[in-house]
PDB file of C-alpha atoms in Angstrom:
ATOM      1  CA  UNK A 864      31.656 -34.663 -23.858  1.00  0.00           C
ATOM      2  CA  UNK A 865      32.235 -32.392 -26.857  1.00  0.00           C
ATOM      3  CA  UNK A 866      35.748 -33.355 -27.941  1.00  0.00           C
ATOM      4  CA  UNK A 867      37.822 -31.239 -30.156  1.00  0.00           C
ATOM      5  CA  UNK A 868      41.339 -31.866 -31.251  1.00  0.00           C
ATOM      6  CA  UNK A 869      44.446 -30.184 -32.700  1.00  0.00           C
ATOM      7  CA  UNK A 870      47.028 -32.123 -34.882  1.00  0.00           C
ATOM      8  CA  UNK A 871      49.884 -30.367 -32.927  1.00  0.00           C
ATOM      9  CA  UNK A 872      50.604 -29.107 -29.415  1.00  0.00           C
ATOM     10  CA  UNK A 873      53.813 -27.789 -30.784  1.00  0.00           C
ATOM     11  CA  UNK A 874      55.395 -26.973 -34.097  1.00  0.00           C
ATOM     12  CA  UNK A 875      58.705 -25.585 -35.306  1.00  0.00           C
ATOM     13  CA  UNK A 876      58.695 -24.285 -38.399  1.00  0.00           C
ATOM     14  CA  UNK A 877      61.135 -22.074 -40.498  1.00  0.00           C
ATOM     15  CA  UNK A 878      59.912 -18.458 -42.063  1.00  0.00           C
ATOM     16  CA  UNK A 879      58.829 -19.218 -45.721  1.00  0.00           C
ATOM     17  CA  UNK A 880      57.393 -22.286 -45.240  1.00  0.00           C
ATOM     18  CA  UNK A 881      53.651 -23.198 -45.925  1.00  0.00           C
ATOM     19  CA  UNK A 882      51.974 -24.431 -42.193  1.00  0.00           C
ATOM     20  CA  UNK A 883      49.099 -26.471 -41.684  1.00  0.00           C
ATOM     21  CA  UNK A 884      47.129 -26.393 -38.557  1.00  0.00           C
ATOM     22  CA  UNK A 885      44.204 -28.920 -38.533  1.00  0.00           C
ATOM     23  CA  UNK A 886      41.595 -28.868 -35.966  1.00  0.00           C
ATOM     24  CA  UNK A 887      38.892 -31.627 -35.542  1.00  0.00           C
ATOM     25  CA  UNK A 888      35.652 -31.548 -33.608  1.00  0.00           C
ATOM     26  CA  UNK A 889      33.499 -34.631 -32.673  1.00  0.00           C
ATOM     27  CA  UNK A 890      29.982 -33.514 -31.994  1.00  0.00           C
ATOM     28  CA  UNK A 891      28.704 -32.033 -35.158  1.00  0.00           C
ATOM     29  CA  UNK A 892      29.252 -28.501 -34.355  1.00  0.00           C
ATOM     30  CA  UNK A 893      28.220 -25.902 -37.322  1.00  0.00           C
ATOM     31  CA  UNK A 894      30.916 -23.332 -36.203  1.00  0.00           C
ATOM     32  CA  UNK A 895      34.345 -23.569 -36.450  1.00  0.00           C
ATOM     33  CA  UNK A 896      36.635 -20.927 -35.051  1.00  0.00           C
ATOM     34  CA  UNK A 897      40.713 -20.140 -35.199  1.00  0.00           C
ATOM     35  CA  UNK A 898      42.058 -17.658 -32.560  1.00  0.00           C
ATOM     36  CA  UNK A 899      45.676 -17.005 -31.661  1.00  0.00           C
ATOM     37  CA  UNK A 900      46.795 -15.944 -28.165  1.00  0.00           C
ATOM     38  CA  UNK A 901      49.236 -13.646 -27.100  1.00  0.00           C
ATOM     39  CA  UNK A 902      50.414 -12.812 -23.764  1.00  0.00           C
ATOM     40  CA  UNK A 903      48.792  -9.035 -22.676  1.00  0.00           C
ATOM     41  CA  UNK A 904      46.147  -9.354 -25.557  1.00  0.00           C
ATOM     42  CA  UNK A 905      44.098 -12.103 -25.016  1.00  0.00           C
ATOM     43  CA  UNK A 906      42.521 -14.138 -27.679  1.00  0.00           C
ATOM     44  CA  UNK A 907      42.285 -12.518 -31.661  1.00  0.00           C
ATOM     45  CA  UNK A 908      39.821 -14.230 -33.839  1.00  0.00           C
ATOM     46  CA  UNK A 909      41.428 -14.953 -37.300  1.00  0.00           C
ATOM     47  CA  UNK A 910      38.379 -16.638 -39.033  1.00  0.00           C
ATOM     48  CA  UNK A 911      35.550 -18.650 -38.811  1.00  0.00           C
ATOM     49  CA  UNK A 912      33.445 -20.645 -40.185  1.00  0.00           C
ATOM     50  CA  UNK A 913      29.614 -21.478 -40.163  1.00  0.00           C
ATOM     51  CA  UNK A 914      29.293 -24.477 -42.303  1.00  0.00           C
ATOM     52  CA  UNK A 915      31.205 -26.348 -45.121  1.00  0.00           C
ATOM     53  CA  UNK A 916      33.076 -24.359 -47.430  1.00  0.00           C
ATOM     54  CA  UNK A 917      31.918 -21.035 -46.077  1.00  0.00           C
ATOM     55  CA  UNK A 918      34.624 -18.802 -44.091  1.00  0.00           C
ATOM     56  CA  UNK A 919      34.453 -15.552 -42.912  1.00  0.00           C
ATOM     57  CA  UNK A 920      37.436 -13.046 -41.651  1.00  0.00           C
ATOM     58  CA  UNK A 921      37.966 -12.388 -38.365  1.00  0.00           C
ATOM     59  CA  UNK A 922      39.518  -9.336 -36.631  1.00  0.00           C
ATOM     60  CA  UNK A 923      43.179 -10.381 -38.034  1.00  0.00           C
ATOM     61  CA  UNK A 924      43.017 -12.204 -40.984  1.00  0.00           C
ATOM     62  CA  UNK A 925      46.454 -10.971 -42.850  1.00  0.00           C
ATOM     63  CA  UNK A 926      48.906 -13.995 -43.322  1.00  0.00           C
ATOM     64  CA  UNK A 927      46.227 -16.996 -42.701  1.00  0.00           C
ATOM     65  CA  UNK A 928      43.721 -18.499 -44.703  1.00  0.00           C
ATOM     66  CA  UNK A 929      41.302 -21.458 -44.354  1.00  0.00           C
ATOM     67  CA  UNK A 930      39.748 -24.517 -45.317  1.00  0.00           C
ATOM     68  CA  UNK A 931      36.372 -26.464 -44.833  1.00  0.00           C
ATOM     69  CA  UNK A 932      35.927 -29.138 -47.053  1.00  0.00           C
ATOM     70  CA  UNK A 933      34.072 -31.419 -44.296  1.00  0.00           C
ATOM     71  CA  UNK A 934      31.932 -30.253 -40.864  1.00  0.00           C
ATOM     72  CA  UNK A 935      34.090 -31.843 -38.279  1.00  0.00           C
ATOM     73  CA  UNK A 936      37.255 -30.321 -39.945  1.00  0.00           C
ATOM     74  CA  UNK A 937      38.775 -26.567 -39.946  1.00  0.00           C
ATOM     75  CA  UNK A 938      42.412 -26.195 -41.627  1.00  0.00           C
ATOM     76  CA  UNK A 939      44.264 -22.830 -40.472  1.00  0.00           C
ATOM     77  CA  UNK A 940      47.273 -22.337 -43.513  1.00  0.00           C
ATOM     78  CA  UNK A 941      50.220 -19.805 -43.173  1.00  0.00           C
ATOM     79  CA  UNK A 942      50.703 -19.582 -46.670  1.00  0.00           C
ATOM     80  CA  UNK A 943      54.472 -18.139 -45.727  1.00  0.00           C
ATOM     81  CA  UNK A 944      54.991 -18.227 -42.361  1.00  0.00           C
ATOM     82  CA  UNK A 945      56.772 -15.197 -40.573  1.00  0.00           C
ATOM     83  CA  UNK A 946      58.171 -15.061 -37.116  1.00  0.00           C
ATOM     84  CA  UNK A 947      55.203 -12.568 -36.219  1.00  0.00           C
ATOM     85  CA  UNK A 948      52.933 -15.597 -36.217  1.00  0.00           C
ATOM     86  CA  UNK A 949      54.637 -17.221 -33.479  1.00  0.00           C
ATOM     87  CA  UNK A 950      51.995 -17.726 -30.771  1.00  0.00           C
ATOM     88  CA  UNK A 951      49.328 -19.938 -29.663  1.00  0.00           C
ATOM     89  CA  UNK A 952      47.254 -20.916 -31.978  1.00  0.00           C
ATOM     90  CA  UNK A 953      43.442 -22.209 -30.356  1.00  0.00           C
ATOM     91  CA  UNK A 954      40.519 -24.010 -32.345  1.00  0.00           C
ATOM     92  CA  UNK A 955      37.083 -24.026 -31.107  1.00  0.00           C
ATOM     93  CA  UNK A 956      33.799 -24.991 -31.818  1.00  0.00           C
ATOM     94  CA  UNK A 957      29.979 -24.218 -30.846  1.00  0.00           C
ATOM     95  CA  UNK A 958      26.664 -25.236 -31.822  1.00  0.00           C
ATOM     96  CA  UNK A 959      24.103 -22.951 -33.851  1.00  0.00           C
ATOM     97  CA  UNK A 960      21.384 -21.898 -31.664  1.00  0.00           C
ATOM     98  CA  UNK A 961      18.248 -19.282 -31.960  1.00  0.00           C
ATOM     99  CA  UNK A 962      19.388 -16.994 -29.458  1.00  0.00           C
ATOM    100  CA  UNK A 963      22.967 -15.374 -28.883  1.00  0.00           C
ATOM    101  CA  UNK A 964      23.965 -18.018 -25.974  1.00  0.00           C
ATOM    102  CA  UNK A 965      27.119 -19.035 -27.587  1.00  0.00           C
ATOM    103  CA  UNK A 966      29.198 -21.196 -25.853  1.00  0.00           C
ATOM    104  CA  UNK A 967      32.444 -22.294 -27.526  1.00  0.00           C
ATOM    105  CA  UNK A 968      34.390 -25.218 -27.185  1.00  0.00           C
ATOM    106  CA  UNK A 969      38.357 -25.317 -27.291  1.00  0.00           C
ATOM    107  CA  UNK A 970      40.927 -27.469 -28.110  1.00  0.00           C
ATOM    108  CA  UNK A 971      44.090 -27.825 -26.274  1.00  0.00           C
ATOM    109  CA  UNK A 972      46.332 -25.350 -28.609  1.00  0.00           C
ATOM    110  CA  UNK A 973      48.761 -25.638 -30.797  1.00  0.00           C
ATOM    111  CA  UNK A 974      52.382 -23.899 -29.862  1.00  0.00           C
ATOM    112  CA  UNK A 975      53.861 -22.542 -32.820  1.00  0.00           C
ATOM    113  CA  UNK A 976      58.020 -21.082 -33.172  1.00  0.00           C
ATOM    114  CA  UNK A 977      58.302 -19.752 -36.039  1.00  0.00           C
ATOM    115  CA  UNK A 978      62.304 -19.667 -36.725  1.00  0.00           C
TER     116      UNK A 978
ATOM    117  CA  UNK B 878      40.158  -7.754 -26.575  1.00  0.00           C
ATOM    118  CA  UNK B 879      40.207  -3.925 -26.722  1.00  0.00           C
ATOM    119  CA  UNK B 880      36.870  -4.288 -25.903  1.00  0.00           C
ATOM    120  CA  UNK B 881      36.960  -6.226 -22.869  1.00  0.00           C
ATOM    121  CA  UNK B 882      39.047  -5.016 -20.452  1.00  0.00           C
ATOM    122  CA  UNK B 883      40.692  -6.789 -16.984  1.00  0.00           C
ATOM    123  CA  UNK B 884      43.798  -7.117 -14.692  1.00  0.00           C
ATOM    124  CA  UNK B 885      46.399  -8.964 -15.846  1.00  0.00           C
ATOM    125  CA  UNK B 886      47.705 -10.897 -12.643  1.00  0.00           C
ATOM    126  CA  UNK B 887      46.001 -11.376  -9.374  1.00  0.00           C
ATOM    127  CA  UNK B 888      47.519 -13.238  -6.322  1.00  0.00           C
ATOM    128  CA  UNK B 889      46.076 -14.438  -3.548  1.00  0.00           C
ATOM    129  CA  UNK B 890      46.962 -16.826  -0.602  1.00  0.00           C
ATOM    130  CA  UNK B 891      45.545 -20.290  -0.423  1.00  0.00           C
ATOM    131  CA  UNK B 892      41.903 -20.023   1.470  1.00  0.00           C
ATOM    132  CA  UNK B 893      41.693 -16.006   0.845  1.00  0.00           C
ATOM    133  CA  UNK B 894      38.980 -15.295  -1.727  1.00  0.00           C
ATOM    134  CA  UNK B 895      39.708 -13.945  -5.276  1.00  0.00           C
ATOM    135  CA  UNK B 896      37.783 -11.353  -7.295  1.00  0.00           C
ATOM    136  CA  UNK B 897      38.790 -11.113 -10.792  1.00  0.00           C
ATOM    137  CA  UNK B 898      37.167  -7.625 -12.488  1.00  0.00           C
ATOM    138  CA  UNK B 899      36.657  -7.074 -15.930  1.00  0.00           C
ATOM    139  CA  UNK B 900      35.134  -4.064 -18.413  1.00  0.00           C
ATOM    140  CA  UNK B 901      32.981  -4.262 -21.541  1.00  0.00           C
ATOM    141  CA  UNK B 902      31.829  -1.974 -23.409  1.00  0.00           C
ATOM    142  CA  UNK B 903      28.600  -3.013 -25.201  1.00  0.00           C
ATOM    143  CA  UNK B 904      25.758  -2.100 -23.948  1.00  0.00           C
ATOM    144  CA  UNK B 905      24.058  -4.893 -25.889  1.00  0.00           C
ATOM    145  CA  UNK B 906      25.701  -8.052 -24.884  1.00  0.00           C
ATOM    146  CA  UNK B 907      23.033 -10.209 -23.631  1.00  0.00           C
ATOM    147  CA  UNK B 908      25.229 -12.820 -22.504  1.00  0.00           C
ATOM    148  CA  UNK B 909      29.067 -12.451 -20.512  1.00  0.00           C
ATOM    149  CA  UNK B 910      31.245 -15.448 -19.892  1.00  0.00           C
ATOM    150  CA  UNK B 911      34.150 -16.405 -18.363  1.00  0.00           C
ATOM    151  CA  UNK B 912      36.109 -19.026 -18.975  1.00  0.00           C
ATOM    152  CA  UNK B 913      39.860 -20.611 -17.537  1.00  0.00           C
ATOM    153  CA  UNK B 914      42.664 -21.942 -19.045  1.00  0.00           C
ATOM    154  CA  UNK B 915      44.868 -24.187 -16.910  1.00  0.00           C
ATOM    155  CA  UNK B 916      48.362 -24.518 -18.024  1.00  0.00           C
ATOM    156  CA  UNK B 917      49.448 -26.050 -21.452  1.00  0.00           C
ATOM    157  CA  UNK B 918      45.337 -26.369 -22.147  1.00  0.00           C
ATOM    158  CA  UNK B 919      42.626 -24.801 -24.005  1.00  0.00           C
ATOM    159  CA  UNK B 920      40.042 -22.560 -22.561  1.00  0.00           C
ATOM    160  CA  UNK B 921      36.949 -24.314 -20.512  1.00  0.00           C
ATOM    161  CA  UNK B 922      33.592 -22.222 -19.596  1.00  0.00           C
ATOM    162  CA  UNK B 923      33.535 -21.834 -15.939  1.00  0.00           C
ATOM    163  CA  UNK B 924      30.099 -20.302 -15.896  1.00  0.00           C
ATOM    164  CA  UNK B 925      28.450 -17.231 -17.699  1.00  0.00           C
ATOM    165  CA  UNK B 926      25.101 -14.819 -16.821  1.00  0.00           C
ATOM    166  CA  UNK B 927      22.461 -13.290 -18.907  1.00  0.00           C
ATOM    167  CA  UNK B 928      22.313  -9.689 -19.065  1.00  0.00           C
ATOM    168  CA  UNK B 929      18.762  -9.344 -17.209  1.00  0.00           C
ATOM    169  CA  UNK B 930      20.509 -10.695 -13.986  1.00  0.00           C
ATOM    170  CA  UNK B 931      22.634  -9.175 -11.425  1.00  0.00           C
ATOM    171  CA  UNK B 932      23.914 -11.967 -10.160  1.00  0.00           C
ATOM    172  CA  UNK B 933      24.584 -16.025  -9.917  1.00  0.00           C
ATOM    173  CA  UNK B 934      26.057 -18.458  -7.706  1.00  0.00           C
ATOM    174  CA  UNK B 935      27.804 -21.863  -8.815  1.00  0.00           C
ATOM    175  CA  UNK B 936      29.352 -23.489  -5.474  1.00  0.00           C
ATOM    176  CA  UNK B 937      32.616 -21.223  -5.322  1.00  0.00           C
ATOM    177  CA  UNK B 938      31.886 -19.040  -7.417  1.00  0.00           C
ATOM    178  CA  UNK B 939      29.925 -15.842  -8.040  1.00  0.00           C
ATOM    179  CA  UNK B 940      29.350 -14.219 -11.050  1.00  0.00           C
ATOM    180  CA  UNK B 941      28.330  -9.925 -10.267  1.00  0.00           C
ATOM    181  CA  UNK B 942      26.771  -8.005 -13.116  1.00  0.00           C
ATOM    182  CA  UNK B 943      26.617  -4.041 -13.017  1.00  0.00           C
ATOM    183  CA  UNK B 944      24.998  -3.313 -16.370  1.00  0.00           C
ATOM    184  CA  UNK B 945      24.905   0.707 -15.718  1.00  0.00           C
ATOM    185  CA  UNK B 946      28.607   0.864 -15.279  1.00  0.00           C
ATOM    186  CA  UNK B 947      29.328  -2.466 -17.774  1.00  0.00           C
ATOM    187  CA  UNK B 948      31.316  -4.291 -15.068  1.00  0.00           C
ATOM    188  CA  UNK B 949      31.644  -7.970 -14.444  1.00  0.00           C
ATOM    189  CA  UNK B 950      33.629  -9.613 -11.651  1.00  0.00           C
ATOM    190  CA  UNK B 951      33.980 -13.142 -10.861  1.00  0.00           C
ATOM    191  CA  UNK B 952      34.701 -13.975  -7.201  1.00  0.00           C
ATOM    192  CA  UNK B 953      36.042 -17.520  -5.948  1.00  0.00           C
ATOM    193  CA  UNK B 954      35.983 -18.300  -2.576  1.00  0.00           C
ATOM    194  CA  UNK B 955      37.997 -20.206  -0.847  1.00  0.00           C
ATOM    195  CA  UNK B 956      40.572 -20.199  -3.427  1.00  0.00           C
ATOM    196  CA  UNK B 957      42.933 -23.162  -3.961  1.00  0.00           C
ATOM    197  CA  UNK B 958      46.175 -23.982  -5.905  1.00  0.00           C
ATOM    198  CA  UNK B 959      44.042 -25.929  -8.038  1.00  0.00           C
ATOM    199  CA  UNK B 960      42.681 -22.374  -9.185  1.00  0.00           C
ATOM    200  CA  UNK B 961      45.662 -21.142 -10.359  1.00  0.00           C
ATOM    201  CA  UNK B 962      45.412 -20.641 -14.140  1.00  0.00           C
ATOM    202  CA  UNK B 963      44.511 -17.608 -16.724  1.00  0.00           C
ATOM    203  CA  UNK B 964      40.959 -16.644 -16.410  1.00  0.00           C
ATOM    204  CA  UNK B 965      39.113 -14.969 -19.711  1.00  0.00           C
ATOM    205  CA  UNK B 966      36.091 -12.597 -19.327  1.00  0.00           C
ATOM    206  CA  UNK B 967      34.205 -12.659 -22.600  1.00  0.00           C
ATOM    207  CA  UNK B 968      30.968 -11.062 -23.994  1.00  0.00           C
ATOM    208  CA  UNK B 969      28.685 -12.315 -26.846  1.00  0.00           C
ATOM    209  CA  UNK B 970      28.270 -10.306 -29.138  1.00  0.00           C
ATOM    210  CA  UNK B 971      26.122  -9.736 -32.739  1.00  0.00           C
ATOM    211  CA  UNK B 972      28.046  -8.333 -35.287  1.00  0.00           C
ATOM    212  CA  UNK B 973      27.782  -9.234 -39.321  1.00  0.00           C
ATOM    213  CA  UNK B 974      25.143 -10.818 -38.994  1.00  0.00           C
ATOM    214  CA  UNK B 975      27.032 -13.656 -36.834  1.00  0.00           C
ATOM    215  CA  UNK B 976      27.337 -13.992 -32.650  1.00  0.00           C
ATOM    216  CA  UNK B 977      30.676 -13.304 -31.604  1.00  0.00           C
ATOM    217  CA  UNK B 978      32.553 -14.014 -28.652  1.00  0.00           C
ATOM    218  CA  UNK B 979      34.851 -10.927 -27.538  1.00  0.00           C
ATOM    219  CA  UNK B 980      37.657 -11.561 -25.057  1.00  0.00           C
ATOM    220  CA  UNK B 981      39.306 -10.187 -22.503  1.00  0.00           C
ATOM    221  CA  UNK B 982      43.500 -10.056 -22.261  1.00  0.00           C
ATOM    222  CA  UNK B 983      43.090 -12.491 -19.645  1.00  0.00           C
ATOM    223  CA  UNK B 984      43.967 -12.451 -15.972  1.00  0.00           C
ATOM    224  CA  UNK B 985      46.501 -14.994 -14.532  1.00  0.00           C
ATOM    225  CA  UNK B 986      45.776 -15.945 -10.851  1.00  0.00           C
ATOM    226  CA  UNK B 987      48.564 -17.484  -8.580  1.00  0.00           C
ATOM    227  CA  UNK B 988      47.622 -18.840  -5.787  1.00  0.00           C
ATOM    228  CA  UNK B 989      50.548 -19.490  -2.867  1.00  0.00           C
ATOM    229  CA  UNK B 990      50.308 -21.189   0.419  1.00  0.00           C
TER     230      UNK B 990
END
């Protein structure tokens, strides 16, 4: 079973301070995704990534940045966090494939109050 | 998820079916999903259809496709508590030169006795 993991289900932090989300997948998956979830807006894709050290922006990328330094591993940073990025934060994963069947695969979310 | 468009909350009674509706607006997805998310968890594909089908059947549930008026619903039958969690339509999509996924807001279904 595809397996991927969050360091955090929940996290406190205070506004100003630098955050680290890490998210780790097991089955040598080329993409990498970070989304956050609201309630009454579903799930916004920050960025993503399709293979080390490459990122690209998603639909809201303001406030976040990334990291890829190895393929199993995808690093979401709040350079200064802000109580507007209180939500759920959600990893996933999929394989590259030829056609546009693109199955992602999620990890269990991280919960993050922003104080 | 301007894009995709459902319900927010849907509830039915333990046994009654459910139909969960949702909205897309490109024409060119070639592939629609939908996926759940159980309580304090991440989201899991349920099941998803190609675009050249109208329909498909997986035990409880069936997926309906009307491409003309870019509607998808997913129906359960015999729904049961265990079914109670937020349920995501999503379509693929191929923008910047990378597939997509595009979600809906999400509809949460409750299911009483």
């Amino acid at each position: 079973d595809v397996k991927v993991t969050q360091s955090s289900r929940y996290l406190v932090k205070r506004t100003g301070e630098k955050v680290f989300l890490e998210c780790v997948q097991d089955m040598d998956h080329e993409n990498m995704f970070w989304y956050r979830q609201d309630p009454g807006l579903g799930l916004r894709l920050i960025y993503f990534s399709y293979d080390v050290k490459m990122k690209e922006k998603g639909d809201i990328p303001e406030g976040y940045s990334v990291s890829r330094e190895k393929k199993e591993r995808f690093s979401l940073i709040l350079e200064s966090a802000s109580t507007n990025q209180t939500s759920m934060y959600l990893c996933a994963s999929s394989r590259v494939t030829s056609g546009v069947y693109n199955e992602q695969f999620f990890g269990p979310g991280t919960r993050l109050t922003v104080l | 998820g301007e894009d995709v468009e459902q319900s927010l909350f849907l509830s039915v009674r333990e046994g009654d079916s459910s139909v969960i509706n949702c909205t897309y607006t490109d024409s060119s997805s070639t592939y629609l999903y939908w996926y759940k998310q159980e309580p304090g968890a991440g989201l899991q594909l349920l099941t998803y259809i190609f675009s050249n089908m109208d329909m498909k059947q997986d035990q409880r549930l069936t997926v309906l496709l009307n491409k003309k008026d870019k509607h998808l619903s997913l129906r359960i039958a015999d729904t049961q508590t265990g079914d109670s969690a937020i349920y995501f339509c999503a379509e693929s999509r191929f923008s910047g030169g990378y597939n997509k996924l595009i979600f809906g807001a999400g509809t949460r279904l409750a299911v009483h006795p």
